[in-house]
Amino acid sequence: ILNVEQSPQSLHVQEGDSTNFTCSFPSSNFYALHWYRWETAKSPEALFVMTLNGDEKKKGRISATLNTKEGYSYLYIKGSQPEDSATYLCAFTDSNYQLIWGAGTKLIIKP
Amino acid sequence: DAGVTQSPTHLIKTRGQHVTLRCSPISGHKSVSWYQQVLGQGPQFIFQYYEKEERGRGNFPDRFSARQFPNYSSELNVNALLLGDSALYLCASSLAGDRGVKTQYFGPGTRLLVL
């Protein structure tokens, strides 16, 4: 059974501070790693898809890195804002090309 | 452009009943995937359809079935509902038979409550 683990489960961050969290996935048979942001009462929104070891992607104040050899990805948020409050989910594409999801990191930005 | 739409938004059923959930993908998207999300967990993959054919199936019982229509919309059917089927059901569409490396675009979900 493939497991995708995210840590921490939840995180409180002061507005203006930077933060990061982790997604761990199986390092064998890697195809892709996805990051999504899911705000309450909205649909999950795609942030990044990464496929190559060493990939770094950036979207505004949010960036992500990928290490496929050791099976982890970091998501970084610089200068957190209240609108960053959401659950951040990662998903690993398995050898059947299906997405296996982590349980998410719930980020709460304190004003 | 309209995003992925799902209907209904909420649904209450009793044990033993069946339910049909509907999804319309983004225009031009030919692949539709269904997920079940229980509070506190990540989405669990149920089905993927591409060009009206089942491309993948998750670890769900045969009570769960789905199909895709010529216009690429999709239905998820669940028979003999159990209390444990209560969840948010998400539909996602993507451009092609992407083999899991393309972005999936999600609808707002259907929240099903089984009493």
XYZ file of C-alpha atoms in Angstrom:
226
model
C 0.000 0.000 0.000
C 1.434 3.363 -1.026
C 1.298 6.100 1.566
C 1.681 9.811 1.172
C 2.410 11.546 4.454
C 2.120 15.247 5.119
C 3.454 17.106 8.112
C 2.568 18.900 10.158
C -1.146 18.143 10.260
C -1.890 21.773 11.103
C 0.094 24.947 11.464
C -0.584 28.386 12.933
C 1.599 31.133 11.477
C 1.731 34.826 12.232
C 0.887 37.099 9.315
C 4.076 38.167 7.592
C 6.089 35.144 8.686
C 7.334 32.543 6.240
C 6.574 28.870 6.626
C 7.059 25.485 5.023
C 5.673 21.984 5.245
C 6.507 18.552 3.970
C 5.084 15.854 1.748
C 6.699 12.387 1.901
C 5.996 9.793 -0.774
C 7.378 6.474 -2.046
C 10.675 7.048 -3.851
C 10.267 4.100 -6.230
C 8.234 4.211 -9.458
C 7.910 7.973 -9.286
C 5.882 9.712 -11.989
C 4.721 13.041 -10.597
C 4.027 14.997 -7.454
C 1.136 17.456 -7.236
C 0.427 20.273 -4.774
C -3.074 21.669 -4.318
C -4.544 24.382 -2.126
C -8.042 23.798 -0.756
C -9.866 26.680 0.824
C -12.967 26.033 2.862
C -16.153 25.892 0.757
C -14.166 26.008 -2.477
C -12.746 23.484 -4.935
C -9.157 22.252 -4.615
C -6.931 24.504 -6.699
C -3.826 23.204 -8.448
C -0.555 24.854 -7.440
C 2.202 22.747 -8.980
C 2.927 19.512 -10.816
C 6.536 18.376 -10.572
C 8.097 15.468 -12.373
C 11.893 15.809 -12.228
C 14.238 15.324 -9.294
C 15.478 18.729 -8.204
C 12.491 20.546 -9.710
C 11.685 23.879 -8.156
C 8.467 25.678 -8.993
C 7.280 29.114 -7.951
C 3.942 30.901 -8.043
C 4.032 34.314 -6.421
C 5.001 33.869 -2.770
C 4.595 30.098 -2.909
C 7.308 27.738 -4.080
C 7.957 24.010 -3.980
C 10.933 21.700 -4.273
C 11.137 18.040 -5.147
C 13.536 15.263 -4.134
C 12.475 12.037 -5.828
C 15.480 10.022 -4.621
C 14.585 10.434 -0.971
C 10.854 10.851 -1.544
C 9.948 14.282 -0.261
C 8.706 17.660 -1.400
C 8.630 20.939 0.486
C 6.120 23.725 0.015
C 7.256 27.187 1.084
C 5.143 30.277 1.656
C 6.988 33.564 2.001
C 5.447 36.432 3.968
C 2.191 34.665 4.858
C -1.038 36.548 4.282
C -4.542 35.802 5.640
C -5.629 34.618 2.195
C -3.031 31.839 2.418
C -5.160 30.137 5.079
C -6.199 26.817 3.534
C -5.443 23.115 3.537
C -2.474 22.236 1.354
C -2.635 18.779 -0.180
C -0.012 16.831 -2.043
C -0.651 13.851 -4.299
C 1.722 11.260 -5.735
C 1.134 9.633 -9.105
C 1.562 5.871 -8.689
C 2.581 3.259 -11.256
C -1.073 2.904 -12.317
C -1.043 6.644 -13.063
C -3.551 7.314 -10.292
C -3.211 10.033 -7.691
C -2.562 8.971 -4.097
C -3.302 11.858 -1.751
C -1.946 12.937 1.591
C -4.304 14.103 4.328
C -3.129 17.686 3.996
C -1.577 20.404 6.133
C -4.094 22.895 7.478
C -2.515 26.354 7.529
C -4.024 29.125 9.629
C -2.598 32.626 9.347
C -3.033 34.741 12.475
C -3.438 38.485 11.818
C -15.188 29.661 -19.185
C -17.146 27.437 -16.853
C -15.148 25.247 -14.552
C -16.016 21.722 -13.533
C -19.598 21.542 -12.344
C -21.201 18.941 -10.142
C -24.771 18.237 -9.145
C -26.386 18.088 -6.739
C -24.372 20.075 -4.208
C -25.891 18.285 -1.231
C -27.841 15.090 -0.885
C -29.396 13.131 1.960
C -30.198 9.456 1.471
C -31.045 6.516 3.707
C -29.229 3.207 3.972
C -29.964 0.832 1.121
C -30.911 3.534 -1.356
C -28.929 4.337 -4.448
C -27.563 7.662 -5.608
C -26.396 9.201 -8.886
C -23.930 12.066 -8.867
C -23.211 14.097 -11.982
C -20.182 15.938 -13.281
C -19.547 18.152 -16.282
C -15.890 18.673 -17.144
C -14.247 21.810 -18.415
C -14.930 22.234 -22.128
C -12.304 20.366 -24.099
C -11.339 18.057 -21.243
C -11.790 14.396 -22.067
C -10.730 12.793 -18.810
C -12.844 12.706 -15.653
C -11.839 11.312 -12.280
C -13.963 10.704 -9.198
C -12.741 10.931 -5.605
C -14.264 10.337 -2.192
C -13.126 12.602 0.612
C -13.912 11.864 4.233
C -13.278 14.568 6.808
C -9.698 14.570 8.019
C -8.396 12.472 5.138
C -7.157 13.163 1.665
C -9.305 12.345 -1.368
C -9.482 8.644 -2.233
C -9.452 7.734 -5.923
C -12.585 5.930 -7.146
C -12.566 5.978 -10.959
C -10.969 7.610 -13.956
C -12.625 7.737 -17.360
C -11.048 8.835 -20.603
C -12.812 8.903 -23.947
C -15.789 7.099 -22.383
C -13.701 4.173 -21.207
C -12.672 3.271 -17.684
C -8.971 3.930 -17.332
C -8.554 3.187 -13.661
C -10.429 2.034 -10.596
C -9.595 2.503 -6.950
C -10.195 0.135 -4.068
C -13.968 0.541 -3.855
C -16.657 -2.173 -3.831
C -18.751 -3.058 -6.857
C -21.586 -0.967 -5.422
C -19.708 1.939 -6.957
C -19.958 2.352 -10.721
C -19.508 5.163 -13.177
C -19.761 6.018 -16.811
C -18.775 8.773 -19.195
C -21.006 10.085 -21.935
C -20.152 11.197 -25.496
C -20.071 14.822 -24.314
C -17.496 13.736 -21.665
C -19.804 14.381 -18.725
C -19.872 11.625 -16.168
C -22.079 9.958 -13.606
C -21.067 8.174 -10.428
C -23.575 5.654 -9.124
C -23.564 4.120 -5.680
C -25.972 1.293 -4.857
C -27.070 -0.106 -1.508
C -25.809 2.921 0.386
C -24.073 2.412 3.696
C -23.548 4.918 6.484
C -19.860 4.873 5.636
C -20.560 6.230 2.164
C -21.251 9.621 3.722
C -18.559 11.851 2.283
C -17.720 14.632 -0.130
C -17.539 13.295 -3.679
C -15.230 15.262 -5.915
C -15.012 15.200 -9.670
C -11.916 16.386 -11.513
C -11.258 16.819 -15.202
C -8.064 17.017 -17.200
C -7.152 17.579 -20.812
C -6.165 14.168 -22.049
C -5.259 10.687 -20.961
C -2.626 12.350 -18.895
C -1.181 9.365 -17.084
C -1.270 11.322 -13.848
C 1.170 14.047 -14.798
C -1.239 16.738 -15.885
C -3.146 19.137 -13.669
C -6.597 18.031 -12.599
C -9.282 20.672 -12.168
C -11.787 20.012 -9.452
C -15.469 20.741 -9.096
C -17.049 21.939 -5.858
C -18.110 18.445 -4.861
C -21.332 16.756 -3.822
C -21.770 16.254 -0.109
C -23.641 13.008 0.534
C -25.127 12.161 3.892
C -26.452 8.650 4.445
C -28.790 8.204 7.409
